[in-house]
């Protein structure tokens, strides 16, 4: 891991990539990394390294109930084991969300003063009752703007009833962008859930606000992540536009699924990187196998991330989610160190 910093003078206009690519690995320290995390992190790492860019590591520990410092330490150990290094990251305060609450509050305060955000007093029960409303994928029911037009007197009445307000961002619009992994993307505001929270009613800052502000402050120009996060992108792009910050390029890669077609999650204990390491599986076997499933190699091999850099291309990635084979673990155990094949 290098402590060198990229040139801070590099700037960009919206929708344009600055001269030097700056990408980020942004894990949440709420559990151990699994093979699905390794899949998206490897593709992000390869995209940045192939472009000769700078890689930022940040800990998205904004959830105080689930985030643990011991998981953050394990994540850095897992990344180091895989060979995924980074150029900037913890322990610097810029790279840990829980140390940046004042910065998020500053941006939120600006949105409130500009009339872009408003308090919402809807209870969980009331929000749940909106289940009959249209749903955006992974975003829940579309918020119908119930509290948008409340008067000051109506807000005070709800506060006297003991209701605590979340703060929602208003003013969404249709969003179009070209996804590096998926091609042209077009989202209406309702498809992304409508007006969304910037701060929960218990005072916790939302992922959408924290991630967008971090991308702006860390000068991120390339965001590579799973396609399940795609509906969040128009929300974060709106926040960046309101901040008058440059927009990154986005790549939403296919998901890695288990052999039954289920999304990998922390419940897949046998597929955590910690479990694979303790089972004696080599890290090069993991990265070489994942590169093959990503279309970067013609067959599985035991290759380090550095050896894989010449093979990276957005055009080679599959457009569909990828299932693991039932005998994937024996396959990993059988892979031995190999010389990298010639790039196609």
mmCIF file of C-alpha atoms in Angstrom:
data_model
loop_
_atom_site.group_PDB
_atom_site.id
_atom_site.type_symbol
_atom_site.label_atom_id
_atom_site.label_comp_id
_atom_site.label_asym_id
_atom_site.label_seq_id
_atom_site.Cartn_x
_atom_site.Cartn_y
_atom_site.Cartn_z
ATOM 1 C CA UNK A 1 0.000 0.000 0.000
ATOM 2 C CA UNK A 2 1.424 3.310 -1.042
ATOM 3 C CA UNK A 3 1.081 6.540 0.896
ATOM 4 C CA UNK A 4 1.612 8.679 -2.205
ATOM 5 C CA UNK A 5 -1.216 10.996 -3.154
ATOM 6 C CA UNK A 6 -2.483 11.793 -6.619
ATOM 7 C CA UNK A 7 -2.101 15.252 -8.102
ATOM 8 C CA UNK A 8 -4.829 17.350 -6.393
ATOM 9 C CA UNK A 9 -4.886 19.791 -9.304
ATOM 10 C CA UNK A 10 -6.621 17.288 -11.611
ATOM 11 C CA UNK A 11 -10.166 18.529 -12.315
ATOM 12 C CA UNK A 12 -13.010 17.617 -14.619
ATOM 13 C CA UNK A 13 -16.237 18.974 -15.979
ATOM 14 C CA UNK A 14 -19.504 17.072 -15.372
ATOM 15 C CA UNK A 15 -19.870 13.901 -17.464
ATOM 16 C CA UNK A 16 -16.144 13.977 -18.302
ATOM 17 C CA UNK A 17 -13.326 11.855 -16.939
ATOM 18 C CA UNK A 18 -10.311 13.781 -15.603
ATOM 19 C CA UNK A 19 -6.886 13.032 -16.987
ATOM 20 C CA UNK A 20 -6.080 10.569 -14.203
ATOM 21 C CA UNK A 21 -8.615 7.970 -13.135
ATOM 22 C CA UNK A 22 -9.493 7.820 -9.443
ATOM 23 C CA UNK A 23 -11.493 4.765 -8.360
ATOM 24 C CA UNK A 24 -12.571 3.497 -4.971
ATOM 25 C CA UNK A 25 -13.119 0.335 -2.990
ATOM 26 C CA UNK A 26 -15.927 1.105 -0.519
ATOM 27 C CA UNK A 27 -16.682 -1.858 1.760
ATOM 28 C CA UNK A 28 -19.071 -1.704 4.706
ATOM 29 C CA UNK A 29 -17.459 -3.194 7.848
ATOM 30 C CA UNK A 30 -20.579 -5.096 8.898
ATOM 31 C CA UNK A 31 -19.190 -8.607 8.381
ATOM 32 C CA UNK A 32 -16.532 -10.605 6.580
ATOM 33 C CA UNK A 33 -15.925 -10.124 2.861
ATOM 34 C CA UNK A 34 -17.263 -12.936 0.691
ATOM 35 C CA UNK A 35 -16.516 -14.071 -2.843
ATOM 36 C CA UNK A 36 -19.130 -11.692 -4.260
ATOM 37 C CA UNK A 37 -17.312 -8.735 -2.702
ATOM 38 C CA UNK A 38 -14.015 -10.032 -4.083
ATOM 39 C CA UNK A 39 -15.615 -10.219 -7.551
ATOM 40 C CA UNK A 40 -16.652 -6.553 -7.693
ATOM 41 C CA UNK A 41 -13.528 -5.307 -5.895
ATOM 42 C CA UNK A 42 -11.246 -7.210 -8.284
ATOM 43 C CA UNK A 43 -13.014 -5.741 -11.322
ATOM 44 C CA UNK A 44 -12.760 -2.244 -9.831
ATOM 45 C CA UNK A 45 -9.069 -2.741 -9.022
ATOM 46 C CA UNK A 46 -8.302 -4.019 -12.522
ATOM 47 C CA UNK A 47 -10.184 -1.137 -14.183
ATOM 48 C CA UNK A 48 -8.236 1.449 -12.190
ATOM 49 C CA UNK A 49 -4.837 -0.236 -12.536
ATOM 50 C CA UNK A 50 -5.331 -0.847 -16.263
ATOM 51 C CA UNK A 51 -5.939 2.911 -16.636
ATOM 52 C CA UNK A 52 -2.860 3.773 -14.554
ATOM 53 C CA UNK A 53 -5.097 5.408 -11.982
ATOM 54 C CA UNK A 54 -5.267 5.953 -8.229
ATOM 55 C CA UNK A 55 -7.254 3.629 -5.973
ATOM 56 C CA UNK A 56 -8.926 4.897 -2.805
ATOM 57 C CA UNK A 57 -10.070 2.664 0.058
ATOM 58 C CA UNK A 58 -12.826 4.023 2.270
ATOM 59 C CA UNK A 59 -14.781 2.410 5.059
ATOM 60 C CA UNK A 60 -18.513 2.989 4.721
ATOM 61 C CA UNK A 61 -19.255 2.555 8.420
ATOM 62 C CA UNK A 62 -22.147 5.023 8.487
ATOM 63 C CA UNK A 63 -24.474 2.437 10.121
ATOM 64 C CA UNK A 64 -23.674 2.656 13.859
ATOM 65 C CA UNK A 65 -25.691 -0.456 14.743
ATOM 66 C CA UNK A 66 -23.919 -2.882 12.404
ATOM 67 C CA UNK A 67 -20.444 -1.497 11.730
ATOM 68 C CA UNK A 68 -17.549 -2.885 13.763
ATOM 69 C CA UNK A 69 -13.861 -1.815 13.794
ATOM 70 C CA UNK A 70 -12.788 -5.458 13.932
ATOM 71 C CA UNK A 71 -14.528 -6.052 10.598
ATOM 72 C CA UNK A 72 -12.694 -3.072 9.089
ATOM 73 C CA UNK A 73 -9.388 -4.633 10.142
ATOM 74 C CA UNK A 74 -10.438 -7.983 8.655
ATOM 75 C CA UNK A 75 -11.443 -6.310 5.384
ATOM 76 C CA UNK A 76 -8.020 -4.738 4.991
ATOM 77 C CA UNK A 77 -6.404 -8.087 5.764
ATOM 78 C CA UNK A 78 -8.580 -9.808 3.135
ATOM 79 C CA UNK A 79 -7.778 -7.204 0.486
ATOM 80 C CA UNK A 80 -4.084 -7.493 1.234
ATOM 81 C CA UNK A 81 -4.314 -11.298 1.004
ATOM 82 C CA UNK A 82 -5.968 -11.056 -2.414
ATOM 83 C CA UNK A 83 -3.314 -8.639 -3.665
ATOM 84 C CA UNK A 84 -5.699 -5.694 -4.018
ATOM 85 C CA UNK A 85 -3.630 -2.747 -2.824
ATOM 86 C CA UNK A 86 -4.693 0.890 -2.603
ATOM 87 C CA UNK A 87 -3.021 4.283 -2.754
ATOM 88 C CA UNK A 88 -5.112 6.298 -0.290
ATOM 89 C CA UNK A 89 -7.190 5.197 2.654
ATOM 90 C CA UNK A 90 -7.478 4.711 6.426
ATOM 91 C CA UNK A 91 -6.361 5.777 8.939
ATOM 92 C CA UNK A 92 -6.890 9.172 7.331
ATOM 93 C CA UNK A 93 -10.146 10.745 8.530
ATOM 94 C CA UNK A 94 -11.200 11.505 4.944
ATOM 95 C CA UNK A 95 -11.588 7.788 4.289
ATOM 96 C CA UNK A 96 -13.811 6.680 7.181
ATOM 97 C CA UNK A 97 -17.431 7.798 7.101
ATOM 98 C CA UNK A 98 -17.981 7.777 10.872
ATOM 99 C CA UNK A 99 -15.363 10.540 11.189
ATOM 100 C CA UNK A 100 -17.080 12.743 8.599
ATOM 101 C CA UNK A 101 -20.455 13.402 10.206
ATOM 102 C CA UNK A 102 -19.870 17.148 10.408
ATOM 103 C CA UNK A 103 -19.155 17.272 6.682
ATOM 104 C CA UNK A 104 -22.387 15.421 5.858
ATOM 105 C CA UNK A 105 -24.314 17.739 8.192
ATOM 106 C CA UNK A 106 -22.797 20.747 6.407
ATOM 107 C CA UNK A 107 -24.037 19.558 3.001
ATOM 108 C CA UNK A 108 -27.421 18.639 4.452
ATOM 109 C CA UNK A 109 -27.730 22.086 6.014
ATOM 110 C CA UNK A 110 -27.038 23.705 2.643
ATOM 111 C CA UNK A 111 -29.773 21.623 0.995
ATOM 112 C CA UNK A 112 -32.222 22.611 3.735
ATOM 113 C CA UNK A 113 -31.421 26.317 3.405
ATOM 114 C CA UNK A 114 -31.837 26.087 -0.369
ATOM 115 C CA UNK A 115 -35.244 24.437 -0.024
ATOM 116 C CA UNK A 116 -34.053 21.204 -1.628
ATOM 117 C CA UNK A 117 -34.771 18.954 1.373
ATOM 118 C CA UNK A 118 -37.816 18.720 3.613
ATOM 119 C CA UNK A 119 -38.831 16.910 6.832
ATOM 120 C CA UNK A 120 -40.939 13.782 6.446
ATOM 121 C CA UNK A 121 -42.961 12.574 9.448
ATOM 122 C CA UNK A 122 -44.336 9.359 7.924
ATOM 123 C CA UNK A 123 -44.031 6.446 10.327
ATOM 124 C CA UNK A 124 -42.675 3.046 9.384
ATOM 125 C CA UNK A 125 -46.202 1.678 9.453
ATOM 126 C CA UNK A 126 -47.396 4.382 7.084
ATOM 127 C CA UNK A 127 -44.471 3.796 4.756
ATOM 128 C CA UNK A 128 -45.149 0.075 4.822
ATOM 129 C CA UNK A 129 -48.769 0.743 3.885
ATOM 130 C CA UNK A 130 -47.488 2.265 0.681
ATOM 131 C CA UNK A 131 -46.644 -1.259 -0.480
ATOM 132 C CA UNK A 132 -49.451 -1.024 -3.016
ATOM 133 C CA UNK A 133 -47.577 1.779 -4.717
ATOM 134 C CA UNK A 134 -45.169 0.994 -7.577
ATOM 135 C CA UNK A 135 -41.854 -0.472 -6.470
ATOM 136 C CA UNK A 136 -38.391 0.289 -7.753
ATOM 137 C CA UNK A 137 -36.018 -2.659 -7.727
ATOM 138 C CA UNK A 138 -34.381 -2.920 -4.285
ATOM 139 C CA UNK A 139 -35.660 0.570 -3.411
ATOM 140 C CA UNK A 140 -39.047 -0.208 -1.865
ATOM 141 C CA UNK A 141 -42.291 1.631 -2.662
ATOM 142 C CA UNK A 142 -42.127 4.950 -4.440
ATOM 143 C CA UNK A 143 -42.556 7.770 -1.914
ATOM 144 C CA UNK A 144 -45.627 9.799 -3.006
ATOM 145 C CA UNK A 145 -44.535 13.122 -1.466
ATOM 146 C CA UNK A 146 -46.961 12.954 1.458
ATOM 147 C CA UNK A 147 -45.035 15.456 3.601
ATOM 148 C CA UNK A 148 -43.707 17.664 0.809
ATOM 149 C CA UNK A 149 -46.434 20.300 1.076
ATOM 150 C CA UNK A 150 -46.882 20.414 4.859
ATOM 151 C CA UNK A 151 -47.254 23.868 6.373
ATOM 152 C CA UNK A 152 -45.214 24.957 9.391
ATOM 153 C CA UNK A 153 -48.289 24.474 11.572
ATOM 154 C CA UNK A 154 -48.800 20.934 10.297
ATOM 155 C CA UNK A 155 -45.161 20.116 10.979
ATOM 156 C CA UNK A 156 -45.389 21.476 14.534
ATOM 157 C CA UNK A 157 -48.511 19.372 15.102
ATOM 158 C CA UNK A 158 -46.694 16.203 14.086
ATOM 159 C CA UNK A 159 -43.782 17.085 16.328
ATOM 160 C CA UNK A 160 -46.150 17.577 19.273
ATOM 161 C CA UNK A 161 -47.468 14.084 18.528
ATOM 162 C CA UNK A 162 -43.940 12.826 19.170
ATOM 163 C CA UNK A 163 -43.057 12.124 15.565
ATOM 164 C CA UNK A 164 -39.436 12.481 14.546
ATOM 165 C CA UNK A 165 -38.741 13.528 10.987
ATOM 166 C CA UNK A 166 -36.332 12.138 8.459
ATOM 167 C CA UNK A 167 -35.096 14.581 5.822
ATOM 168 C CA UNK A 168 -35.879 13.838 2.174
ATOM 169 C CA UNK A 169 -34.348 15.280 -0.971
ATOM 170 C CA UNK A 170 -36.782 16.686 -3.527
ATOM 171 C CA UNK A 171 -36.391 17.709 -7.128
ATOM 172 C CA UNK A 172 -35.419 14.531 -8.925
ATOM 173 C CA UNK A 173 -35.471 14.295 -12.688
ATOM 174 C CA UNK A 174 -34.985 11.769 -15.444
ATOM 175 C CA UNK A 175 -31.374 10.613 -15.555
ATOM 176 C CA UNK A 176 -29.422 9.343 -18.541
ATOM 177 C CA UNK A 177 -25.836 8.162 -18.591
ATOM 178 C CA UNK A 178 -23.654 5.602 -20.331
ATOM 179 C CA UNK A 179 -22.688 2.747 -18.053
ATOM 180 C CA UNK A 180 -19.261 1.371 -18.907
ATOM 181 C CA UNK A 181 -20.382 -2.201 -18.193
ATOM 182 C CA UNK A 182 -24.020 -2.064 -19.348
ATOM 183 C CA UNK A 183 -24.316 0.642 -21.983
ATOM 184 C CA UNK A 184 -26.941 3.428 -22.089
ATOM 185 C CA UNK A 185 -29.024 3.788 -18.913
ATOM 186 C CA UNK A 186 -32.220 5.794 -18.433
ATOM 187 C CA UNK A 187 -34.089 6.176 -15.141
ATOM 188 C CA UNK A 188 -37.204 8.125 -14.258
ATOM 189 C CA UNK A 189 -37.370 9.576 -10.746
ATOM 190 C CA UNK A 190 -40.116 7.168 -9.676
ATOM 191 C CA UNK A 191 -38.030 4.190 -10.848
ATOM 192 C CA UNK A 192 -35.487 5.141 -8.191
ATOM 193 C CA UNK A 193 -38.077 5.450 -5.405
ATOM 194 C CA UNK A 194 -38.919 9.144 -5.652
ATOM 195 C CA UNK A 195 -37.899 11.611 -2.929
ATOM 196 C CA UNK A 196 -35.450 9.733 -0.720
ATOM 197 C CA UNK A 197 -34.036 10.208 2.800
ATOM 198 C CA UNK A 198 -30.785 12.052 3.335
ATOM 199 C CA UNK A 199 -31.010 11.541 7.101
ATOM 200 C CA UNK A 200 -33.071 8.978 8.983
ATOM 201 C CA UNK A 201 -35.494 9.975 11.713
ATOM 202 C CA UNK A 202 -32.982 8.722 14.318
ATOM 203 C CA UNK A 203 -30.361 11.127 12.967
ATOM 204 C CA UNK A 204 -28.260 8.611 11.030
ATOM 205 C CA UNK A 205 -26.997 9.952 7.695
ATOM 206 C CA UNK A 206 -28.159 7.958 4.681
ATOM 207 C CA UNK A 207 -25.879 5.894 2.470
ATOM 208 C CA UNK A 208 -26.888 7.974 -0.562
ATOM 209 C CA UNK A 209 -25.716 11.261 0.944
ATOM 210 C CA UNK A 210 -22.534 9.885 2.501
ATOM 211 C CA UNK A 211 -21.445 8.030 -0.653
ATOM 212 C CA UNK A 212 -22.052 11.013 -2.937
ATOM 213 C CA UNK A 213 -20.310 13.511 -0.650
ATOM 214 C CA UNK A 214 -17.365 11.134 -0.270
ATOM 215 C CA UNK A 215 -17.077 10.693 -4.035
ATOM 216 C CA UNK A 216 -16.998 14.473 -4.438
ATOM 217 C CA UNK A 217 -14.493 15.142 -1.658
ATOM 218 C CA UNK A 218 -12.218 12.244 -2.683
ATOM 219 C CA UNK A 219 -12.374 13.354 -6.342
ATOM 220 C CA UNK A 220 -13.575 9.952 -7.505
ATOM 221 C CA UNK A 221 -13.878 9.740 -11.296
ATOM 222 C CA UNK A 222 -14.740 6.034 -11.711
ATOM 223 C CA UNK A 223 -17.285 4.059 -9.652
ATOM 224 C CA UNK A 224 -17.330 0.280 -10.210
ATOM 225 C CA UNK A 225 -19.893 -1.718 -8.228
ATOM 226 C CA UNK A 226 -22.574 -4.402 -8.512
ATOM 227 C CA UNK A 227 -25.584 -3.908 -10.770
ATOM 228 C CA UNK A 228 -27.852 -4.138 -7.667
ATOM 229 C CA UNK A 229 -26.702 -0.602 -6.754
ATOM 230 C CA UNK A 230 -27.761 0.788 -10.139
ATOM 231 C CA UNK A 231 -31.025 2.407 -8.860
ATOM 232 C CA UNK A 232 -28.926 4.388 -6.354
ATOM 233 C CA UNK A 233 -26.856 6.021 -9.083
ATOM 234 C CA UNK A 234 -29.410 8.669 -10.220
ATOM 235 C CA UNK A 235 -29.879 9.646 -6.567
ATOM 236 C CA UNK A 236 -26.160 10.114 -6.054
ATOM 237 C CA UNK A 237 -25.771 11.905 -9.364
ATOM 238 C CA UNK A 238 -28.454 14.373 -8.258
ATOM 239 C CA UNK A 239 -26.622 15.060 -4.992
ATOM 240 C CA UNK A 240 -23.374 15.623 -6.900
ATOM 241 C CA UNK A 241 -25.075 18.008 -9.312
ATOM 242 C CA UNK A 242 -26.592 19.965 -6.432
ATOM 243 C CA UNK A 243 -23.112 20.175 -4.894
ATOM 244 C CA UNK A 244 -21.816 21.377 -8.290
ATOM 245 C CA UNK A 245 -19.305 18.530 -8.180
ATOM 246 C CA UNK A 246 -17.963 16.659 -11.240
ATOM 247 C CA UNK A 247 -19.759 13.411 -12.052
ATOM 248 C CA UNK A 248 -17.817 10.139 -12.104
ATOM 249 C CA UNK A 249 -18.206 7.518 -14.789
ATOM 250 C CA UNK A 250 -20.134 4.474 -13.557
ATOM 251 C CA UNK A 251 -19.813 0.747 -14.236
ATOM 252 C CA UNK A 252 -22.367 -1.617 -12.697
ATOM 253 C CA UNK A 253 -21.006 -5.115 -13.100
ATOM 254 C CA UNK A 254 -22.998 -8.383 -13.026
ATOM 255 C CA UNK A 255 -23.534 -10.067 -9.678
ATOM 256 C CA UNK A 256 -21.836 -13.266 -8.601
ATOM 257 C CA UNK A 257 -24.504 -15.796 -7.548
ATOM 258 C CA UNK A 258 -24.275 -19.109 -5.736
ATOM 259 C CA UNK A 259 -24.929 -22.329 -7.663
ATOM 260 C CA UNK A 260 -28.667 -22.042 -6.915
ATOM 261 C CA UNK A 261 -28.879 -18.529 -8.334
ATOM 262 C CA UNK A 262 -29.041 -16.663 -5.010
ATOM 263 C CA UNK A 263 -27.103 -13.446 -4.482
ATOM 264 C CA UNK A 264 -24.026 -14.015 -2.349
ATOM 265 C CA UNK A 265 -24.357 -12.559 1.142
ATOM 266 C CA UNK A 266 -22.807 -12.802 4.570
ATOM 267 C CA UNK A 267 -24.817 -15.949 5.240
ATOM 268 C CA UNK A 268 -22.578 -17.808 2.754
ATOM 269 C CA UNK A 269 -19.977 -18.479 5.431
ATOM 270 C CA UNK A 270 -18.074 -21.082 3.385
ATOM 271 C CA UNK A 271 -17.484 -18.435 0.708
ATOM 272 C CA UNK A 272 -16.019 -15.716 2.915
ATOM 273 C CA UNK A 273 -12.428 -14.850 2.100
ATOM 274 C CA UNK A 274 -11.507 -15.691 5.684
ATOM 275 C CA UNK A 275 -12.916 -19.214 5.253
ATOM 276 C CA UNK A 276 -11.166 -19.686 1.911
ATOM 277 C CA UNK A 277 -7.868 -18.524 3.372
ATOM 278 C CA UNK A 278 -8.199 -20.817 6.386
ATOM 279 C CA UNK A 279 -9.034 -23.704 4.039
ATOM 280 C CA UNK A 280 -5.624 -23.285 2.415
ATOM 281 C CA UNK A 281 -6.879 -21.917 -0.900
ATOM 282 C CA UNK A 282 -4.341 -19.663 -2.587
ATOM 283 C CA UNK A 283 -5.352 -16.041 -3.267
ATOM 284 C CA UNK A 284 -4.093 -16.349 -6.852
ATOM 285 C CA UNK A 285 -6.540 -19.215 -7.356
ATOM 286 C CA UNK A 286 -9.386 -16.960 -6.244
ATOM 287 C CA UNK A 287 -8.446 -14.015 -8.473
ATOM 288 C CA UNK A 288 -7.638 -16.222 -11.472
ATOM 289 C CA UNK A 289 -10.910 -18.108 -11.138
ATOM 290 C CA UNK A 290 -12.927 -14.892 -10.846
ATOM 291 C CA UNK A 291 -11.136 -13.422 -13.861
ATOM 292 C CA UNK A 292 -12.139 -16.448 -15.921
ATOM 293 C CA UNK A 293 -15.781 -16.140 -14.867
ATOM 294 C CA UNK A 294 -15.592 -12.447 -15.808
ATOM 295 C CA UNK A 295 -14.523 -13.361 -19.349
ATOM 296 C CA UNK A 296 -10.979 -12.050 -18.953
ATOM 297 C CA UNK A 297 -9.318 -15.480 -19.271
ATOM 298 C CA UNK A 298 -10.203 -18.423 -21.526
ATOM 299 C CA UNK A 299 -9.894 -20.873 -18.624
ATOM 300 C CA UNK A 300 -9.338 -20.709 -14.842
ATOM 301 C CA UNK A 301 -5.765 -20.160 -13.735
ATOM 302 C CA UNK A 302 -3.886 -19.233 -10.601
ATOM 303 C CA UNK A 303 -2.913 -15.643 -11.349
ATOM 304 C CA UNK A 304 -2.365 -12.567 -9.193
ATOM 305 C CA UNK A 305 -4.298 -9.347 -9.820
ATOM 306 C CA UNK A 306 -1.130 -7.741 -11.186
ATOM 307 C CA UNK A 307 -0.810 -10.524 -13.766
ATOM 308 C CA UNK A 308 -4.438 -9.960 -14.790
ATOM 309 C CA UNK A 309 -4.149 -6.243 -15.561
ATOM 310 C CA UNK A 310 -3.262 -6.700 -19.283
ATOM 311 C CA UNK A 311 -6.424 -8.765 -19.815
ATOM 312 C CA UNK A 312 -8.929 -6.241 -18.487
ATOM 313 C CA UNK A 313 -11.499 -4.824 -20.899
ATOM 314 C CA UNK A 314 -15.059 -3.661 -20.337
ATOM 315 C CA UNK A 315 -16.041 -5.403 -23.570
ATOM 316 C CA UNK A 316 -15.129 -8.816 -22.154
ATOM 317 C CA UNK A 317 -17.401 -8.656 -19.121
ATOM 318 C CA UNK A 318 -20.664 -10.623 -19.291
ATOM 319 C CA UNK A 319 -23.914 -8.686 -19.321
ATOM 320 C CA UNK A 320 -25.695 -11.297 -17.197
ATOM 321 C CA UNK A 321 -25.187 -12.418 -13.600
ATOM 322 C CA UNK A 322 -22.707 -15.251 -13.106
ATOM 323 C CA UNK A 323 -23.453 -18.466 -11.198
ATOM 324 C CA UNK A 324 -20.799 -20.380 -9.292
ATOM 325 C CA UNK A 325 -20.476 -24.080 -10.054
ATOM 326 C CA UNK A 326 -21.522 -26.525 -7.325
ATOM 327 C CA UNK A 327 -17.931 -27.865 -7.288
ATOM 328 C CA UNK A 328 -16.336 -24.428 -7.198
ATOM 329 C CA UNK A 329 -14.378 -25.049 -3.964
ATOM 330 C CA UNK A 330 -12.652 -28.211 -5.262
ATOM 331 C CA UNK A 331 -11.845 -26.288 -8.440
ATOM 332 C CA UNK A 332 -10.141 -23.569 -6.403
ATOM 333 C CA UNK A 333 -8.163 -26.117 -4.418
ATOM 334 C CA UNK A 334 -6.961 -27.699 -7.647
ATOM 335 C CA UNK A 335 -5.592 -24.503 -9.192
ATOM 336 C CA UNK A 336 -1.839 -24.120 -9.022
ATOM 337 C CA UNK A 337 0.385 -21.135 -9.730
ATOM 338 C CA UNK A 338 0.594 -20.530 -13.470
ATOM 339 C CA UNK A 339 2.285 -18.260 -15.934
ATOM 340 C CA UNK A 340 -0.085 -15.692 -17.325
ATOM 341 C CA UNK A 341 -1.244 -16.494 -20.888
ATOM 342 C CA UNK A 342 -0.779 -13.955 -23.611
ATOM 343 C CA UNK A 343 -3.405 -11.235 -23.715
ATOM 344 C CA UNK A 344 -5.955 -11.784 -26.486
#
